[in-house]
CSV table of C-alpha atoms and ligand atoms in Angstrom, one decimal:
chain,number,residue,atom,x,y,z
A,1,MET,CA,0.0,0.0,0.0
A,2,LYS,CA,1.3,3.4,-0.9
A,3,VAL,CA,0.7,5.9,1.9
A,4,VAL,CA,0.9,9.5,0.8
A,5,ILE,CA,0.6,12.2,3.5
A,6,LEU,CA,-0.2,15.7,2.3
A,7,LYS,CA,-0.8,18.9,4.2
A,8,ASP,CA,-4.5,19.5,3.7
A,9,ALA,CA,-7.7,18.3,2.1
A,10,ASP,CA,-7.2,20.5,-1.0
A,11,SER,CA,-3.8,18.8,-1.7
A,12,VAL,CA,-5.5,15.4,-1.2
A,13,ALA,CA,-8.2,16.3,-3.8
A,14,GLN,CA,-5.6,17.6,-6.2
A,15,TYR,CA,-3.5,14.4,-5.9
A,16,GLY,CA,-6.7,12.2,-6.3
A,17,ALA,CA,-7.8,14.2,-9.3
A,18,SER,CA,-4.4,13.8,-11.0
A,19,VAL,CA,-4.7,10.0,-10.6
A,20,PHE,CA,-8.1,10.1,-12.3
A,21,VAL,CA,-6.8,12.4,-15.1
A,22,LYS,CA,-3.9,10.1,-15.8
A,23,GLN,CA,-6.2,7.1,-15.9
A,24,VAL,CA,-8.7,8.6,-18.3
A,25,LYS,CA,-6.0,10.0,-20.5
A,26,ALA,CA,-4.3,6.6,-20.7
A,27,LYS,CA,-7.5,4.8,-21.4
A,28,SER,CA,-10.4,6.9,-22.7
A,29,ASP,CA,-12.9,4.1,-22.1
A,30,SER,CA,-11.9,3.6,-18.5
A,31,VAL,CA,-14.3,1.9,-16.1
A,32,LEU,CA,-14.3,4.1,-13.0
A,33,GLY,CA,-15.6,3.1,-9.6
A,34,LEU,CA,-17.0,6.2,-7.8
A,35,ALA,CA,-17.9,7.1,-4.3
A,36,THR,CA,-20.2,9.6,-2.5
A,37,GLY,CA,-19.9,11.4,0.8
A,38,SER,CA,-18.1,14.6,1.7
A,39,THR,CA,-14.5,13.5,0.9
A,40,PRO,CA,-14.7,13.1,-2.9
A,41,VAL,CA,-16.6,16.4,-3.5
A,42,LYS,CA,-13.4,18.5,-4.0
A,43,LEU,CA,-11.9,15.9,-6.3
A,44,TYR,CA,-15.1,15.9,-8.5
A,45,LYS,CA,-14.8,19.8,-8.6
A,46,LYS,CA,-11.3,19.4,-9.9
A,47,LEU,CA,-12.4,16.9,-12.6
A,48,ILE,CA,-15.1,19.3,-13.7
A,49,GLU,CA,-12.4,22.0,-14.0
A,50,GLU,CA,-10.3,19.6,-16.1
A,51,TYR,CA,-13.2,18.9,-18.4
A,52,ARG,CA,-14.1,22.6,-18.7
A,53,SER,CA,-10.5,23.5,-19.6
A,54,GLY,CA,-10.7,21.0,-22.5
A,55,ASN,CA,-8.0,18.8,-20.9
A,56,LEU,CA,-10.2,15.8,-20.4
A,57,SER,CA,-13.2,14.0,-21.9
A,58,PHE,CA,-15.4,11.4,-20.2
A,59,LYS,CA,-17.3,10.6,-23.4
A,60,GLU,CA,-16.3,6.9,-23.4
A,61,VAL,CA,-16.0,6.4,-19.6
A,62,VAL,CA,-18.2,3.9,-17.8
A,63,SER,CA,-18.8,4.4,-14.1
A,64,PHE,CA,-20.1,2.2,-11.2
A,65,ASN,CA,-20.9,3.7,-7.8
A,66,LEU,CA,-20.2,1.9,-4.7
A,67,ASP,CA,-23.6,2.0,-3.0
A,68,GLU,CA,-27.0,3.5,-2.7
A,69,TYR,CA,-29.6,3.9,0.0
A,70,MET,CA,-32.5,1.4,-0.1
A,71,GLY,CA,-35.9,3.0,-0.3
A,72,LEU,CA,-34.8,6.2,-2.1
A,73,SER,CA,-35.4,6.7,-5.8
A,74,GLY,CA,-32.8,8.3,-8.0
A,75,ASP,CA,-34.6,11.7,-8.0
A,76,HIS,CA,-34.6,11.9,-4.2
A,77,PRO,CA,-32.1,14.6,-3.2
A,78,GLN,CA,-30.5,12.4,-0.6
A,79,SER,CA,-30.0,9.5,-3.0
A,80,TYR,CA,-26.5,8.8,-4.2
A,81,ARG,CA,-27.7,8.9,-7.8
A,82,TYR,CA,-28.9,12.4,-7.2
A,83,PHE,CA,-25.6,13.3,-5.5
A,84,MET,CA,-23.5,12.0,-8.4
A,85,ASN,CA,-25.6,13.9,-11.0
A,86,ALA,CA,-25.4,17.1,-8.9
A,87,GLN,CA,-21.7,16.8,-8.0
A,88,LEU,CA,-20.2,15.5,-11.2
A,89,PHE,CA,-22.3,13.9,-14.0
A,90,ASN,CA,-24.3,17.0,-14.9
A,91,TYR,CA,-21.2,19.0,-15.5
A,92,ILE,CA,-19.1,16.7,-17.6
A,93,ASP,CA,-19.6,15.0,-21.0
A,94,ILE,CA,-20.1,11.4,-19.6
A,95,ASP,CA,-23.0,9.6,-21.2
A,96,LYS,CA,-25.4,9.1,-18.2
A,97,ARG,CA,-26.5,5.8,-19.7
A,98,ASN,CA,-23.0,4.6,-18.9
A,99,THR,CA,-23.2,5.7,-15.2
A,100,PHE,CA,-24.3,3.0,-12.9
A,101,VAL,CA,-25.5,3.4,-9.3
A,102,PRO,CA,-27.3,0.5,-7.5
A,103,CYS,CA,-31.0,0.9,-7.8
A,104,GLY,CA,-32.4,2.0,-4.4
A,105,ASN,CA,-36.0,1.3,-5.2
A,106,ALA,CA,-35.7,-1.9,-7.3
A,107,GLU,CA,-38.8,-4.1,-7.1
A,108,ASN,CA,-36.5,-7.0,-6.3
A,109,PRO,CA,-33.3,-5.7,-4.6
A,110,PHE,CA,-31.7,-9.1,-4.5
A,111,SER,CA,-31.8,-9.6,-8.3
A,112,ALA,CA,-30.8,-5.9,-8.7
A,113,CYS,CA,-27.6,-6.8,-6.8
A,114,GLU,CA,-26.9,-9.7,-9.1
A,115,GLN,CA,-27.5,-7.6,-12.1
A,116,TYR,CA,-25.0,-5.0,-10.8
A,117,GLU,CA,-22.3,-7.6,-10.4
A,118,THR,CA,-23.0,-8.8,-14.0
A,119,ALA,CA,-22.9,-5.3,-15.3
A,120,ILE,CA,-19.4,-4.7,-13.7
A,121,LYS,CA,-18.2,-8.0,-15.1
A,122,ASN,CA,-19.6,-7.2,-18.6
A,123,SER,CA,-17.8,-3.9,-18.6
A,124,GLY,CA,-14.5,-5.6,-18.2
A,125,GLY,CA,-14.0,-4.8,-14.6
A,126,ILE,CA,-13.2,-1.6,-12.7
A,127,ASP,CA,-9.9,0.1,-13.7
A,128,LEU,CA,-9.8,2.6,-10.9
A,129,GLN,CA,-11.9,2.5,-7.7
A,130,LEU,CA,-12.3,5.6,-5.5
A,131,LEU,CA,-12.9,5.0,-1.9
A,132,GLY,CA,-13.6,6.9,1.3
A,133,ILE,CA,-13.4,5.4,4.8
A,134,GLY,CA,-16.1,5.5,7.5
A,135,ARG,CA,-15.1,6.4,11.1
A,136,ASN,CA,-15.8,2.7,11.8
A,137,GLY,CA,-13.5,1.5,9.0
A,138,HIS,CA,-16.3,0.7,6.5
A,139,ILE,CA,-15.7,0.9,2.7
A,140,GLY,CA,-18.8,1.4,0.6
A,141,PHE,CA,-21.5,0.4,3.1
A,142,ASN,CA,-19.5,-2.7,4.2
A,143,GLU,CA,-19.8,-2.2,7.9
A,144,PRO,CA,-17.6,-4.0,10.5
A,145,SER,CA,-18.1,-7.8,10.5
A,146,SER,CA,-18.9,-7.7,6.7
A,147,SER,CA,-17.6,-10.8,4.9
A,148,LEU,CA,-14.2,-10.0,3.4
A,149,ALA,CA,-15.4,-12.0,0.4
A,150,SER,CA,-18.8,-10.3,0.1
A,151,ARG,CA,-20.4,-9.4,-3.2
A,152,THR,CA,-23.0,-6.7,-4.1
A,153,ARG,CA,-25.8,-7.1,-1.6
A,154,VAL,CA,-28.4,-5.5,0.7
A,155,LYS,CA,-26.6,-4.4,3.9
A,156,THR,CA,-27.9,-3.0,7.2
A,157,LEU,CA,-26.2,0.3,8.2
A,158,THR,CA,-24.8,0.6,11.7
A,159,LYS,CA,-26.1,3.2,14.1
A,160,GLU,CA,-22.8,5.0,13.8
A,161,THR,CA,-23.1,5.3,10.0
A,162,ILE,CA,-26.7,6.5,10.3
A,163,ASP,CA,-25.7,9.1,12.8
A,164,ASP,CA,-22.7,10.2,10.7
A,165,ASN,CA,-24.9,10.6,7.6
A,166,ALA,CA,-27.8,12.3,9.5
A,167,ARG,CA,-26.2,15.7,8.6
A,168,PHE,CA,-27.4,15.3,5.0
A,169,PHE,CA,-31.1,14.8,6.0
A,170,LYS,CA,-33.5,17.4,7.2
A,171,PRO,CA,-34.9,17.0,10.8
A,172,GLY,CA,-37.8,14.5,10.6
A,173,GLU,CA,-37.0,13.4,7.1
A,174,PHE,CA,-37.0,9.6,6.4
A,175,GLN,CA,-33.4,8.3,6.6
A,176,PRO,CA,-32.8,4.8,5.3
A,177,SER,CA,-31.2,2.2,7.5
A,178,LEU,CA,-30.6,-0.3,4.6
A,179,SER,CA,-28.4,0.0,1.6
A,180,ILE,CA,-27.2,-1.8,-1.5
A,181,THR,CA,-23.4,-1.9,-1.6
A,182,MET,CA,-20.7,-3.4,-3.7
A,183,GLY,CA,-19.2,-6.2,-1.6
A,184,ILE,CA,-15.6,-6.2,-0.3
A,185,GLY,CA,-14.8,-9.0,-2.7
A,186,THR,CA,-16.3,-6.9,-5.5
A,187,ILE,CA,-14.1,-3.9,-4.5
A,188,LEU,CA,-11.0,-6.0,-4.2
A,189,GLU,CA,-11.3,-7.0,-7.9
A,190,SER,CA,-10.7,-3.4,-9.0
A,191,LYS,CA,-7.4,-3.2,-10.8
A,192,ARG,CA,-6.4,-0.1,-8.8
A,193,ILE,CA,-7.8,1.5,-5.7
A,194,LEU,CA,-7.5,5.1,-4.6
A,195,MET,CA,-8.6,5.9,-1.1
A,196,LEU,CA,-8.8,9.4,0.2
A,197,ALA,CA,-9.2,10.3,3.9
A,198,THR,CA,-9.2,13.8,5.5
A,199,GLY,CA,-9.8,15.2,8.9
A,200,ASP,CA,-9.0,13.9,12.4
A,201,SER,CA,-12.3,12.1,12.7
A,202,LYS,CA,-10.8,9.5,10.3
A,203,ALA,CA,-7.5,9.1,12.1
A,204,GLU,CA,-8.5,6.1,14.2
A,205,ALA,CA,-9.9,4.2,11.2
A,206,VAL,CA,-6.9,5.0,9.1
A,207,LYS,CA,-4.5,3.8,11.8
A,208,ALA,CA,-6.5,0.5,12.2
A,209,MET,CA,-6.5,0.1,8.4
A,210,VAL,CA,-2.8,0.6,7.8
A,211,GLU,CA,-1.1,-0.5,10.9
A,212,GLY,CA,-3.7,-2.8,12.5
A,213,PRO,CA,-4.4,-6.5,11.7
A,214,LEU,CA,-6.3,-7.6,8.7
A,215,THR,CA,-9.7,-8.1,10.2
A,216,ALA,CA,-13.4,-7.8,9.3
A,217,ALA,CA,-13.7,-5.6,12.4
A,218,CYS,CA,-12.1,-2.9,10.2
A,219,PRO,CA,-13.2,-3.7,6.6
A,220,ALA,CA,-10.8,-1.2,5.1
A,221,SER,CA,-7.9,-3.3,6.5
A,222,VAL,CA,-8.6,-5.8,3.6
A,223,LEU,CA,-6.9,-3.3,1.3
A,224,GLN,CA,-3.6,-4.7,2.8
A,225,LEU,CA,-4.3,-7.6,0.5
A,226,HIS,CA,-4.6,-5.6,-2.7
A,227,GLN,CA,-1.6,-5.1,-5.1
A,228,HIS,CA,-2.2,-1.5,-6.1
A,229,VAL,CA,-3.7,0.8,-3.4
A,230,ASP,CA,-2.9,4.5,-3.1
A,231,LEU,CA,-4.0,5.9,0.3
A,232,VAL,CA,-3.9,9.7,0.3
A,233,LEU,CA,-4.2,11.4,3.6
A,234,ASP,CA,-4.1,14.9,5.0
A,235,SER,CA,-2.0,15.4,8.1
A,236,ALA,CA,-5.0,15.2,10.4
A,237,ALA,CA,-6.1,11.8,9.1
A,238,ALA,CA,-2.5,10.6,9.3
A,239,SER,CA,-2.0,12.0,12.8
A,240,LEU,CA,-2.3,8.6,14.7
A,241,LEU,CA,0.0,6.6,12.3
A,242,LYS,CA,3.1,5.4,14.0
A,243,ASN,CA,5.3,5.1,10.9
A,244,CYS,CA,4.6,8.5,9.3
A,245,ASP,CA,8.3,9.2,8.8
A,246,MET,CA,8.8,5.9,7.1
A,247,TYR,CA,5.9,6.6,4.7
A,248,ARG,CA,7.3,10.0,3.8
A,249,HIS,CA,10.7,8.5,3.3
A,250,ILE,CA,9.3,5.9,0.9
A,251,GLU,CA,7.5,8.6,-1.0
A,252,GLU,CA,10.7,10.6,-1.4
A,253,GLN,CA,12.6,7.5,-2.5
A,254,ASN,CA,9.9,6.7,-5.0
A,255,LYS,CA,10.0,10.2,-6.5
A,256,LEU,CA,13.8,9.9,-6.9
A,257,LEU,CA,13.5,6.5,-8.5
A,258,LEU,CA,10.9,7.8,-11.0
A,259,GLU,CA,13.1,10.8,-11.8
A,260,ARG,CA,16.0,8.5,-12.5
A,261,ILE,CA,13.9,6.2,-14.8
A,262,PHE,CA,12.1,8.8,-16.8
B,1,PGA,P1,-17.3,10.9,4.1
B,1,PGA,O1,-17.8,9.4,4.1
B,1,PGA,O2,-16.6,11.1,2.9
B,1,PGA,O3,-18.6,11.7,4.1
B,1,PGA,O4,-16.6,11.1,5.4
B,1,PGA,C1,-16.8,8.4,3.8
B,1,PGA,C2,-17.5,7.0,4.0
B,1,PGA,O5,-18.3,6.8,4.9
B,1,PGA,O6,-17.1,6.1,3.3
């Protein structure tokens, strides 16, 4: 796992955006795995800027989102489909027919999960998956104790996640307690994973993920098994890591090596 520690959330978004730009420039029909929540918003803004400056096109890109609330249709302002349209898709040239978000109001959610898996497979698989991390170490809505081999499925949200996400809902508004989420096994099949984490509320989860044991108690720790993960942190999210100096040293050495090769 490559651990990159930067000074603030803006630098994290800039770094993340540059990974996406390189990916889409290298493969115009990339299959991107996308995430919702507060963390990716700045990154999406930067991708919109890249598109507006004429530097990048998403015309051939296909995207799959990690998760969706069950019980919300795509036109509900709190749904993740709505979020993706409002934060990214409405402002770039991606063909919305090629943007996939699990269907929150499917008549049969179980077959919707199977269809989602099939659609990912038929696309050739995810080239680059963006992830955030929950305070409890979840990825997507794979809460602690999720099977590390899980596939896209219906998942109950923990009280902690419901409380964390309550800020997006109006007082008294229906807030779902169920979701459809890509499984951990699904996420692990992505060719490359980019996780962003910012702020001190993520420091405990980041520490458990990077320096703790591989355990379903911290689903993000499963990324220790993946060959190509970039974890990009601001200094607050990295504040509880024991080996910060080592991660910084490795980054410096990597840069020197790349300068020598290219
Ligand atoms: P956040 O959520 O970006 O809103 O902090 C991340 C997550 O729960 O995966």
